[in-house]
Amino acid sequence: MSKNIIFLNPIFKETIWGGNKLKQFGYSIPSDTIGECWGISAHKNGDCTICGGEYKGMTLSQLWNSHRDLFGNCEGDCFPLLVKIIDAKKDLSIQVHPDDRYAMKHENGSLGKTECWYVLDCEKNSTIIIGHNAKNSIEVENMITGRHWKEFIREIPVHKGDFFQIEPGCVHAIKGGTLILETQQNSDITYRVYDYDRLSNGQPRNLHIKQSIDVIQAPFKESSYERTISFGLDYTCEKLIECPLYCVESLKISGSAQIPQTHSFMNMSVISGEGTINNIAIKKGTHFILPYNYGNIEFKGDMQIITSYIQ
Ligand code: ZN
C-alpha cells in the first residue's frame, strides 16, 4: 500500500463578488475577482489534480474511483467532502441548500449540502447572515414573496476564528470583507433566495424562490455545537464540529508534534504559517490528504491547519 501524502493543485473560481485576497495564500490567481479556491475537491465542476508522486496528474475523482484503499475503502459514488477558501470582497447572494432527500428527488439524484465555515479573517464590523426571523413557513413565504428582506434576514456580527455550521434549510450568506474556509458535502446545489437586485452582465441572476420556500426551515433554530480543545506536546487540536457528515478540527502546531492518522483519510489545509510534514515542506495555502493507514505524522514548524474527515 502506498503511503504517500496526496498533495492537490487548487482550482480557482471567478465570481462577481470575489477579490484578490487569495494571493495571501501564495497562489498566483488569474484575476482580481477570484471568489473561491477549491483546495480539496473531486466535484465535476472542479476536480483537483494530484500534484507530484506516483499519482501525479490524476484527478481526485479518478483516484477515488481507482484506489479506494487509499480512502479506507469508504463507500460512495464520490469523494464525500469539498474544502474551499472563499474570499468575499462583496456580499454573496442570500441562499439556502436542500437536504439529501430533497436534492435526490429534485436535482437528479444529487446530494444535498451541509456546510461549515471557519472565519479566517474579516474586516472590522463585518457581519454574516445566518437564519431568518419568520415564525413559520407561511411567514417565510409571505416575507420572501413580499420582498420584506430587512425583516426576514437575520444578520449577526462575525469575528476571526468564529465557526458556523450551516444545516440544509438554513438561510445564509457571507458578506463582503470576510475570508472563510468552508468544509462541505460534495455538492454544488444552491438555491438563491435574494441577490440584492444586483446585475451580472446586465441581467439579474436567477433566483430559486419556489425551491427556497420549499426547503427553508422555520422557525430558524441556531445550531449549537460545543468546541472542545485537547492539548498534546507542541500542539493543540480544537474540535470545531462533529456531525454525521464530517468532523472538522483546527490543529495548531508550534514546535515538533507527533500525531497519528487514525481515520479512513484526513483532509488538511494549512491556513497560516509554515513547516514540514514528515520532512516535506508545507505552508499557508497547501492542501493535502493523508491516506488510510498513513501512520504517525510528524509536524515541525509553526502552523495552523484545518482538518476534516468522516467517521
Ligand atoms: Zn452555502
mmCIF file of N, CA and C in Angstrom, residues 72-181:
data_model
loop_
_atom_site.group_PDB
_atom_site.id
_atom_site.type_symbol
_atom_site.label_atom_id
_atom_site.label_comp_id
_atom_site.label_asym_id
_atom_site.label_seq_id
_atom_site.Cartn_x
_atom_site.Cartn_y
_atom_site.Cartn_z
ATOM 1 N N GLY A 72 -9.516 4.166 2.843
ATOM 2 C CA GLY A 72 -10.067 3.208 3.800
ATOM 3 C C GLY A 72 -11.262 2.448 3.254
ATOM 4 N N ASN A 73 -11.315 2.279 1.909
ATOM 5 C CA ASN A 73 -12.445 1.605 1.261
ATOM 6 C C ASN A 73 -13.797 2.188 1.661
ATOM 7 N N CYS A 74 -13.827 3.507 1.843
ATOM 8 C CA CYS A 74 -15.095 4.207 2.105
ATOM 9 C C CYS A 74 -16.067 3.926 0.971
ATOM 10 N N GLU A 75 -17.341 3.853 1.321
ATOM 11 C CA GLU A 75 -18.345 3.653 0.276
ATOM 12 C C GLU A 75 -18.790 4.990 -0.299
ATOM 13 N N GLY A 76 -19.437 4.943 -1.444
ATOM 14 C CA GLY A 76 -19.988 6.172 -2.027
ATOM 15 C C GLY A 76 -19.497 6.381 -3.446
ATOM 16 N N ASP A 77 -20.374 7.002 -4.249
ATOM 17 C CA ASP A 77 -20.036 7.249 -5.654
ATOM 18 C C ASP A 77 -18.975 8.319 -5.802
ATOM 19 N N CYS A 78 -18.909 9.225 -4.828
ATOM 20 C CA CYS A 78 -17.953 10.324 -4.979
ATOM 21 C C CYS A 78 -17.269 10.627 -3.654
ATOM 22 N N PHE A 79 -16.075 11.196 -3.774
ATOM 23 C CA PHE A 79 -15.343 11.654 -2.593
ATOM 24 C C PHE A 79 -16.278 12.569 -1.801
ATOM 25 N N PRO A 80 -16.486 12.328 -0.501
ATOM 26 C CA PRO A 80 -17.629 12.936 0.179
ATOM 27 C C PRO A 80 -17.514 14.419 0.534
ATOM 28 N N LEU A 81 -16.309 14.967 0.593
ATOM 29 C CA LEU A 81 -16.161 16.332 1.108
ATOM 30 C C LEU A 81 -15.551 17.271 0.075
ATOM 31 N N LEU A 82 -15.721 18.551 0.320
ATOM 32 C CA LEU A 82 -15.157 19.578 -0.553
ATOM 33 C C LEU A 82 -14.667 20.701 0.362
ATOM 34 N N VAL A 83 -13.426 21.098 0.199
ATOM 35 C CA VAL A 83 -12.850 22.144 1.054
ATOM 36 C C VAL A 83 -12.491 23.340 0.179
ATOM 37 N N LYS A 84 -13.021 24.506 0.561
ATOM 38 C CA LYS A 84 -12.807 25.725 -0.229
ATOM 39 C C LYS A 84 -12.284 26.834 0.665
ATOM 40 N N ILE A 85 -11.558 27.760 0.069
ATOM 41 C CA ILE A 85 -11.311 29.044 0.733
ATOM 42 C C ILE A 85 -12.101 30.081 -0.060
ATOM 43 N N ILE A 86 -12.864 30.895 0.648
ATOM 44 C CA ILE A 86 -13.754 31.849 -0.004
ATOM 45 C C ILE A 86 -13.323 33.275 0.343
ATOM 46 N N ASP A 87 -13.070 34.078 -0.671
ATOM 47 C CA ASP A 87 -12.746 35.493 -0.477
ATOM 48 C C ASP A 87 -13.932 36.324 -0.963
ATOM 49 N N ALA A 88 -14.730 36.805 0.000
ATOM 50 C CA ALA A 88 -15.891 37.626 -0.343
ATOM 51 C C ALA A 88 -15.490 39.090 -0.277
ATOM 52 N N LYS A 89 -15.209 39.674 -1.422
ATOM 53 C CA LYS A 89 -14.944 41.117 -1.435
ATOM 54 C C LYS A 89 -16.285 41.847 -1.334
ATOM 55 N N LYS A 90 -17.267 41.307 -2.025
ATOM 56 C CA LYS A 90 -18.628 41.853 -1.931
ATOM 57 C C LYS A 90 -19.546 40.788 -1.313
ATOM 58 N N ASP A 91 -20.783 41.174 -1.051
ATOM 59 C CA ASP A 91 -21.743 40.251 -0.441
ATOM 60 C C ASP A 91 -22.089 39.106 -1.399
ATOM 61 N N LEU A 92 -22.162 37.905 -0.864
ATOM 62 C CA LEU A 92 -22.690 36.784 -1.646
ATOM 63 C C LEU A 92 -24.211 36.828 -1.586
ATOM 64 N N SER A 93 -24.845 36.235 -2.571
ATOM 65 C CA SER A 93 -26.301 36.208 -2.552
ATOM 66 C C SER A 93 -26.780 35.410 -1.337
ATOM 67 N N ILE A 94 -28.006 35.724 -0.914
ATOM 68 C CA ILE A 94 -28.599 35.027 0.226
ATOM 69 C C ILE A 94 -29.172 33.712 -0.291
ATOM 70 N N GLN A 95 -28.781 32.632 0.325
ATOM 71 C CA GLN A 95 -29.061 31.326 -0.251
ATOM 72 C C GLN A 95 -29.429 30.289 0.797
ATOM 73 N N VAL A 96 -29.838 29.150 0.285
ATOM 74 C CA VAL A 96 -30.196 28.025 1.153
ATOM 75 C C VAL A 96 -29.917 26.753 0.361
ATOM 76 N N HIS A 97 -29.584 25.671 1.068
ATOM 77 C CA HIS A 97 -29.320 24.398 0.391
ATOM 78 C C HIS A 97 -30.370 23.362 0.788
ATOM 79 N N PRO A 98 -30.650 22.438 -0.119
ATOM 80 C CA PRO A 98 -31.581 21.352 0.217
ATOM 81 C C PRO A 98 -30.874 20.259 1.015
ATOM 82 N N ASP A 99 -31.639 19.401 1.649
ATOM 83 C CA ASP A 99 -31.033 18.217 2.261
ATOM 84 C C ASP A 99 -30.946 17.106 1.211
ATOM 85 N N ASP A 100 -30.353 15.980 1.598
ATOM 86 C CA ASP A 100 -30.128 14.880 0.636
ATOM 87 C C ASP A 100 -31.447 14.431 0.002
ATOM 88 N N ARG A 101 -32.489 14.355 0.830
ATOM 89 C CA ARG A 101 -33.754 13.811 0.334
ATOM 90 C C ARG A 101 -34.368 14.704 -0.743
ATOM 91 N N TYR A 102 -34.365 16.012 -0.493
ATOM 92 C CA TYR A 102 -34.945 16.956 -1.467
ATOM 93 C C TYR A 102 -34.097 16.974 -2.740
ATOM 94 N N ALA A 103 -32.775 16.998 -2.570
ATOM 95 C CA ALA A 103 -31.878 17.063 -3.736
ATOM 96 C C ALA A 103 -32.002 15.791 -4.576
ATOM 97 N N MET A 104 -32.089 14.655 -3.906
ATOM 98 C CA MET A 104 -32.236 13.370 -4.602
ATOM 99 C C MET A 104 -33.458 13.415 -5.524
ATOM 100 N N LYS A 105 -34.552 13.956 -4.993
ATOM 101 C CA LYS A 105 -35.803 13.964 -5.748
ATOM 102 C C LYS A 105 -35.830 15.043 -6.830
ATOM 103 N N HIS A 106 -35.293 16.230 -6.528
ATOM 104 C CA HIS A 106 -35.484 17.367 -7.435
ATOM 105 C C HIS A 106 -34.233 17.760 -8.207
ATOM 106 N N GLU A 107 -33.097 17.174 -7.887
ATOM 107 C CA GLU A 107 -31.838 17.593 -8.532
ATOM 108 C C GLU A 107 -31.091 16.385 -9.100
ATOM 109 N N ASN A 108 -31.802 15.552 -9.804
ATOM 110 C CA ASN A 108 -31.189 14.411 -10.494
ATOM 111 C C ASN A 108 -30.323 13.535 -9.597
ATOM 112 N N GLY A 109 -30.810 13.266 -8.417
ATOM 113 C CA GLY A 109 -30.091 12.319 -7.554
ATOM 114 C C GLY A 109 -28.857 12.900 -6.892
ATOM 115 N N SER A 110 -28.700 14.229 -6.963
ATOM 116 C CA SER A 110 -27.529 14.857 -6.325
ATOM 117 C C SER A 110 -27.635 14.776 -4.801
ATOM 118 N N LEU A 111 -26.506 14.984 -4.134
ATOM 119 C CA LEU A 111 -26.509 15.111 -2.681
ATOM 120 C C LEU A 111 -27.015 16.498 -2.297
ATOM 121 N N GLY A 112 -27.575 16.614 -1.126
ATOM 122 C CA GLY A 112 -27.880 17.923 -0.547
ATOM 123 C C GLY A 112 -26.588 18.543 -0.044
ATOM 124 N N LYS A 113 -26.721 19.606 0.716
ATOM 125 C CA LYS A 113 -25.495 20.260 1.151
ATOM 126 C C LYS A 113 -25.595 20.770 2.583
ATOM 127 N N THR A 114 -24.720 20.217 3.401
ATOM 128 C CA THR A 114 -24.452 20.772 4.719
ATOM 129 C C THR A 114 -23.056 21.345 4.625
ATOM 130 N N GLU A 115 -22.832 22.510 5.192
ATOM 131 C CA GLU A 115 -21.509 23.120 5.100
ATOM 132 C C GLU A 115 -21.166 23.775 6.415
ATOM 133 N N CYS A 116 -19.893 24.087 6.591
ATOM 134 C CA CYS A 116 -19.496 24.829 7.789
ATOM 135 C C CYS A 116 -18.385 25.793 7.446
ATOM 136 N N TRP A 117 -18.319 26.859 8.222
ATOM 137 C CA TRP A 117 -17.387 27.963 7.937
ATOM 138 C C TRP A 117 -16.453 28.206 9.106
ATOM 139 N N TYR A 118 -15.196 28.276 8.827
ATOM 140 C CA TYR A 118 -14.220 28.768 9.792
ATOM 141 C C TYR A 118 -13.767 30.136 9.284
ATOM 142 N N VAL A 119 -13.950 31.171 10.096
ATOM 143 C CA VAL A 119 -13.629 32.533 9.641
ATOM 144 C C VAL A 119 -12.120 32.764 9.766
ATOM 145 N N LEU A 120 -11.459 32.880 8.616
ATOM 146 C CA LEU A 120 -10.002 33.057 8.592
ATOM 147 C C LEU A 120 -9.628 34.495 8.905
ATOM 148 N N ASP A 121 -10.451 35.411 8.433
ATOM 149 C CA ASP A 121 -10.169 36.825 8.649
ATOM 150 C C ASP A 121 -11.406 37.618 8.251
ATOM 151 N N CYS A 122 -11.550 38.808 8.815
ATOM 152 C CA CYS A 122 -12.624 39.677 8.356
ATOM 153 C C CYS A 122 -12.296 41.114 8.704
ATOM 154 N N GLU A 123 -12.890 42.015 7.948
ATOM 155 C CA GLU A 123 -12.694 43.433 8.207
ATOM 156 C C GLU A 123 -13.507 43.824 9.437
ATOM 157 N N LYS A 124 -13.145 44.951 10.014
ATOM 158 C CA LYS A 124 -13.836 45.449 11.215
ATOM 159 C C LYS A 124 -15.337 45.628 10.925
ATOM 160 N N ASN A 125 -16.154 45.309 11.919
ATOM 161 C CA ASN A 125 -17.615 45.460 11.816
ATOM 162 C C ASN A 125 -18.251 44.604 10.720
ATOM 163 N N SER A 126 -17.596 43.509 10.357
ATOM 164 C CA SER A 126 -18.197 42.623 9.348
ATOM 165 C C SER A 126 -19.376 41.867 9.952
ATOM 166 N N THR A 127 -20.287 41.483 9.085
ATOM 167 C CA THR A 127 -21.449 40.702 9.527
ATOM 168 C C THR A 127 -21.624 39.508 8.605
ATOM 169 N N ILE A 128 -22.519 38.626 9.023
ATOM 170 C CA ILE A 128 -22.798 37.427 8.260
ATOM 171 C C ILE A 128 -24.292 37.151 8.417
ATOM 172 N N ILE A 129 -24.877 36.478 7.446
ATOM 173 C CA ILE A 129 -26.305 36.165 7.558
ATOM 174 C C ILE A 129 -26.471 34.682 7.854
ATOM 175 N N ILE A 130 -27.104 34.408 8.981
ATOM 176 C CA ILE A 130 -27.400 33.027 9.382
ATOM 177 C C ILE A 130 -28.825 33.029 9.904
ATOM 178 N N GLY A 131 -29.732 32.392 9.186
ATOM 179 C CA GLY A 131 -31.101 32.243 9.676
ATOM 180 C C GLY A 131 -31.998 33.391 9.253
ATOM 181 N N HIS A 132 -33.230 33.336 9.730
ATOM 182 C CA HIS A 132 -34.230 34.344 9.366
ATOM 183 C C HIS A 132 -35.125 34.579 10.573
ATOM 184 N N ASN A 133 -36.014 35.574 10.443
ATOM 185 C CA ASN A 133 -36.869 35.945 11.580
ATOM 186 C C ASN A 133 -38.331 35.540 11.405
ATOM 187 N N ALA A 134 -38.642 34.748 10.384
ATOM 188 C CA ALA A 134 -40.042 34.334 10.199
ATOM 189 C C ALA A 134 -40.399 33.267 11.233
ATOM 190 N N LYS A 135 -41.649 33.329 11.717
ATOM 191 C CA LYS A 135 -42.046 32.406 12.785
ATOM 192 C C LYS A 135 -42.441 31.033 12.252
ATOM 193 N N ASN A 136 -42.890 30.996 10.999
ATOM 194 C CA ASN A 136 -43.332 29.717 10.443
ATOM 195 C C ASN A 136 -43.230 29.769 8.921
ATOM 196 N N SER A 137 -43.582 28.669 8.271
ATOM 197 C CA SER A 137 -43.406 28.573 6.817
ATOM 198 C C SER A 137 -44.255 29.587 6.064
ATOM 199 N N ILE A 138 -45.428 29.883 6.598
ATOM 200 C CA ILE A 138 -46.300 30.856 5.912
ATOM 201 C C ILE A 138 -45.646 32.234 5.933
ATOM 202 N N GLU A 139 -45.080 32.588 7.094
ATOM 203 C CA GLU A 139 -44.370 33.872 7.177
ATOM 204 C C GLU A 139 -43.154 33.892 6.253
ATOM 205 N N VAL A 140 -42.475 32.750 6.140
ATOM 206 C CA VAL A 140 -41.325 32.670 5.210
ATOM 207 C C VAL A 140 -41.802 33.036 3.819
ATOM 208 N N GLU A 141 -42.860 32.390 3.394
ATOM 209 C CA GLU A 141 -43.368 32.621 2.042
ATOM 210 C C GLU A 141 -43.806 34.074 1.855
ATOM 211 N N ASN A 142 -44.541 34.600 2.855
ATOM 212 C CA ASN A 142 -45.020 35.986 2.746
ATOM 213 C C ASN A 142 -43.871 36.988 2.717
ATOM 214 N N MET A 143 -42.883 36.770 3.566
ATOM 215 C CA MET A 143 -41.767 37.721 3.624
ATOM 216 C C MET A 143 -40.943 37.668 2.340
ATOM 217 N N ILE A 144 -40.778 36.483 1.763
ATOM 218 C CA ILE A 144 -39.984 36.369 0.530
ATOM 219 C C ILE A 144 -40.765 36.939 -0.656
ATOM 220 N N THR A 145 -42.003 36.499 -0.813
ATOM 221 C CA THR A 145 -42.750 36.984 -1.986
ATOM 222 C C THR A 145 -43.075 38.474 -1.849
ATOM 223 N N GLY A 146 -43.228 38.966 -0.597
ATOM 224 C CA GLY A 146 -43.465 40.395 -0.369
ATOM 225 C C GLY A 146 -42.174 41.208 -0.353
ATOM 226 N N ARG A 147 -41.027 40.532 -0.499
ATOM 227 C CA ARG A 147 -39.714 41.186 -0.548
ATOM 228 C C ARG A 147 -39.439 42.000 0.720
ATOM 229 N N HIS A 148 -39.807 41.449 1.869
ATOM 230 C CA HIS A 148 -39.544 42.143 3.140
ATOM 231 C C HIS A 148 -38.187 41.684 3.681
ATOM 232 N N TRP A 149 -37.145 41.998 2.935
ATOM 233 C CA TRP A 149 -35.824 41.426 3.233
ATOM 234 C C TRP A 149 -35.292 41.870 4.580
ATOM 235 N N LYS A 150 -35.499 43.139 4.918
ATOM 236 C CA LYS A 150 -34.937 43.671 6.187
ATOM 237 C C LYS A 150 -35.499 42.908 7.381
ATOM 238 N N GLU A 151 -36.808 42.667 7.375
ATOM 239 C CA GLU A 151 -37.401 41.936 8.496
ATOM 240 C C GLU A 151 -37.028 40.447 8.450
ATOM 241 N N PHE A 152 -36.899 39.928 7.251
ATOM 242 C CA PHE A 152 -36.701 38.482 7.091
ATOM 243 C C PHE A 152 -35.308 38.028 7.538
ATOM 244 N N ILE A 153 -34.305 38.787 7.128
ATOM 245 C CA ILE A 153 -32.923 38.304 7.252
ATOM 246 C C ILE A 153 -32.352 38.517 8.653
ATOM 247 N N ARG A 154 -31.663 37.509 9.150
ATOM 248 C CA ARG A 154 -31.023 37.594 10.465
ATOM 249 C C ARG A 154 -29.520 37.796 10.260
ATOM 250 N N GLU A 155 -29.072 38.985 10.597
ATOM 251 C CA GLU A 155 -27.676 39.360 10.343
ATOM 252 C C GLU A 155 -26.950 39.483 11.674
ATOM 253 N N ILE A 156 -25.766 38.879 11.773
ATOM 254 C CA ILE A 156 -25.044 38.909 13.057
ATOM 255 C C ILE A 156 -23.578 39.316 12.832
ATOM 256 N N PRO A 157 -22.926 39.855 13.875
ATOM 257 C CA PRO A 157 -21.511 40.224 13.726
ATOM 258 C C PRO A 157 -20.632 38.978 13.572
ATOM 259 N N VAL A 158 -19.492 39.129 12.931
ATOM 260 C CA VAL A 158 -18.598 38.000 12.720
ATOM 261 C C VAL A 158 -17.170 38.407 13.089
ATOM 262 N N HIS A 159 -16.415 37.451 13.619
ATOM 263 C CA HIS A 159 -15.038 37.722 14.054
ATOM 264 C C HIS A 159 -14.109 36.618 13.570
ATOM 265 N N LYS A 160 -12.853 36.962 13.436
ATOM 266 C CA LYS A 160 -11.826 35.982 13.080
ATOM 267 C C LYS A 160 -11.880 34.810 14.065
ATOM 268 N N GLY A 161 -11.842 33.594 13.542
ATOM 269 C CA GLY A 161 -11.852 32.413 14.411
ATOM 270 C C GLY A 161 -13.247 31.884 14.717
ATOM 271 N N ASP A 162 -14.304 32.622 14.313
ATOM 272 C CA ASP A 162 -15.669 32.118 14.515
ATOM 273 C C ASP A 162 -15.901 30.877 13.653
ATOM 274 N N PHE A 163 -16.844 30.073 14.098
ATOM 275 C CA PHE A 163 -17.169 28.861 13.351
ATOM 276 C C PHE A 163 -18.685 28.718 13.268
ATOM 277 N N PHE A 164 -19.196 28.401 12.097
ATOM 278 C CA PHE A 164 -20.642 28.261 11.896
ATOM 279 C C PHE A 164 -20.943 26.962 11.155
ATOM 280 N N GLN A 165 -21.908 26.227 11.672
ATOM 281 C CA GLN A 165 -22.422 25.061 10.955
ATOM 282 C C GLN A 165 -23.697 25.495 10.231
ATOM 283 N N ILE A 166 -23.776 25.233 8.933
ATOM 284 C CA ILE A 166 -24.941 25.626 8.137
ATOM 285 C C ILE A 166 -25.664 24.350 7.697
ATOM 286 N N GLU A 167 -26.752 24.063 8.388
ATOM 287 C CA GLU A 167 -27.531 22.865 8.052
ATOM 288 C C GLU A 167 -28.368 23.137 6.799
ATOM 289 N N PRO A 168 -28.793 22.091 6.082
ATOM 290 C CA PRO A 168 -29.729 22.309 4.982
ATOM 291 C C PRO A 168 -30.963 23.052 5.517
ATOM 292 N N GLY A 169 -31.517 23.940 4.699
ATOM 293 C CA GLY A 169 -32.702 24.671 5.138
ATOM 294 C C GLY A 169 -32.387 25.940 5.904
ATOM 295 N N CYS A 170 -31.099 26.201 6.175
ATOM 296 C CA CYS A 170 -30.701 27.414 6.906
ATOM 297 C C CYS A 170 -30.327 28.516 5.899
ATOM 298 N N VAL A 171 -31.049 29.623 5.961
ATOM 299 C CA VAL A 171 -30.758 30.770 5.095
ATOM 300 C C VAL A 171 -29.402 31.349 5.507
ATOM 301 N N HIS A 172 -28.528 31.633 4.540
ATOM 302 C CA HIS A 172 -27.200 32.132 4.914
ATOM 303 C C HIS A 172 -26.564 32.942 3.802
ATOM 304 N N ALA A 173 -25.614 33.779 4.187
ATOM 305 C CA ALA A 173 -24.806 34.499 3.205
ATOM 306 C C ALA A 173 -23.545 35.024 3.868
ATOM 307 N N ILE A 174 -22.455 34.897 3.123
ATOM 308 C CA ILE A 174 -21.203 35.534 3.543
ATOM 309 C C ILE A 174 -21.268 36.959 3.021
ATOM 310 N N LYS A 175 -20.911 37.913 3.861
ATOM 311 C CA LYS A 175 -20.956 39.301 3.414
ATOM 312 C C LYS A 175 -19.541 39.801 3.113
ATOM 313 N N GLY A 176 -19.480 40.883 2.373
ATOM 314 C CA GLY A 176 -18.203 41.410 1.914
ATOM 315 C C GLY A 176 -17.214 41.643 3.052
ATOM 316 N N GLY A 177 -15.932 41.407 2.779
ATOM 317 C CA GLY A 177 -14.884 41.671 3.759
ATOM 318 C C GLY A 177 -14.509 40.465 4.592
ATOM 319 N N THR A 178 -15.040 39.303 4.243
ATOM 320 C CA THR A 178 -14.796 38.098 5.051
ATOM 321 C C THR A 178 -14.093 37.015 4.232
ATOM 322 N N LEU A 179 -13.115 36.394 4.880
ATOM 323 C CA LEU A 179 -12.344 35.304 4.273
ATOM 324 C C LEU A 179 -12.652 34.047 5.091
ATOM 325 N N ILE A 180 -13.070 32.995 4.405
ATOM 326 C CA ILE A 180 -13.602 31.829 5.110
ATOM 327 C C ILE A 180 -13.016 30.537 4.563
ATOM 328 N N LEU A 181 -12.782 29.566 5.426
ATOM 329 C CA LEU A 181 -12.523 28.214 4.946
ATOM 330 C C LEU A 181 -13.810 27.428 5.126
#
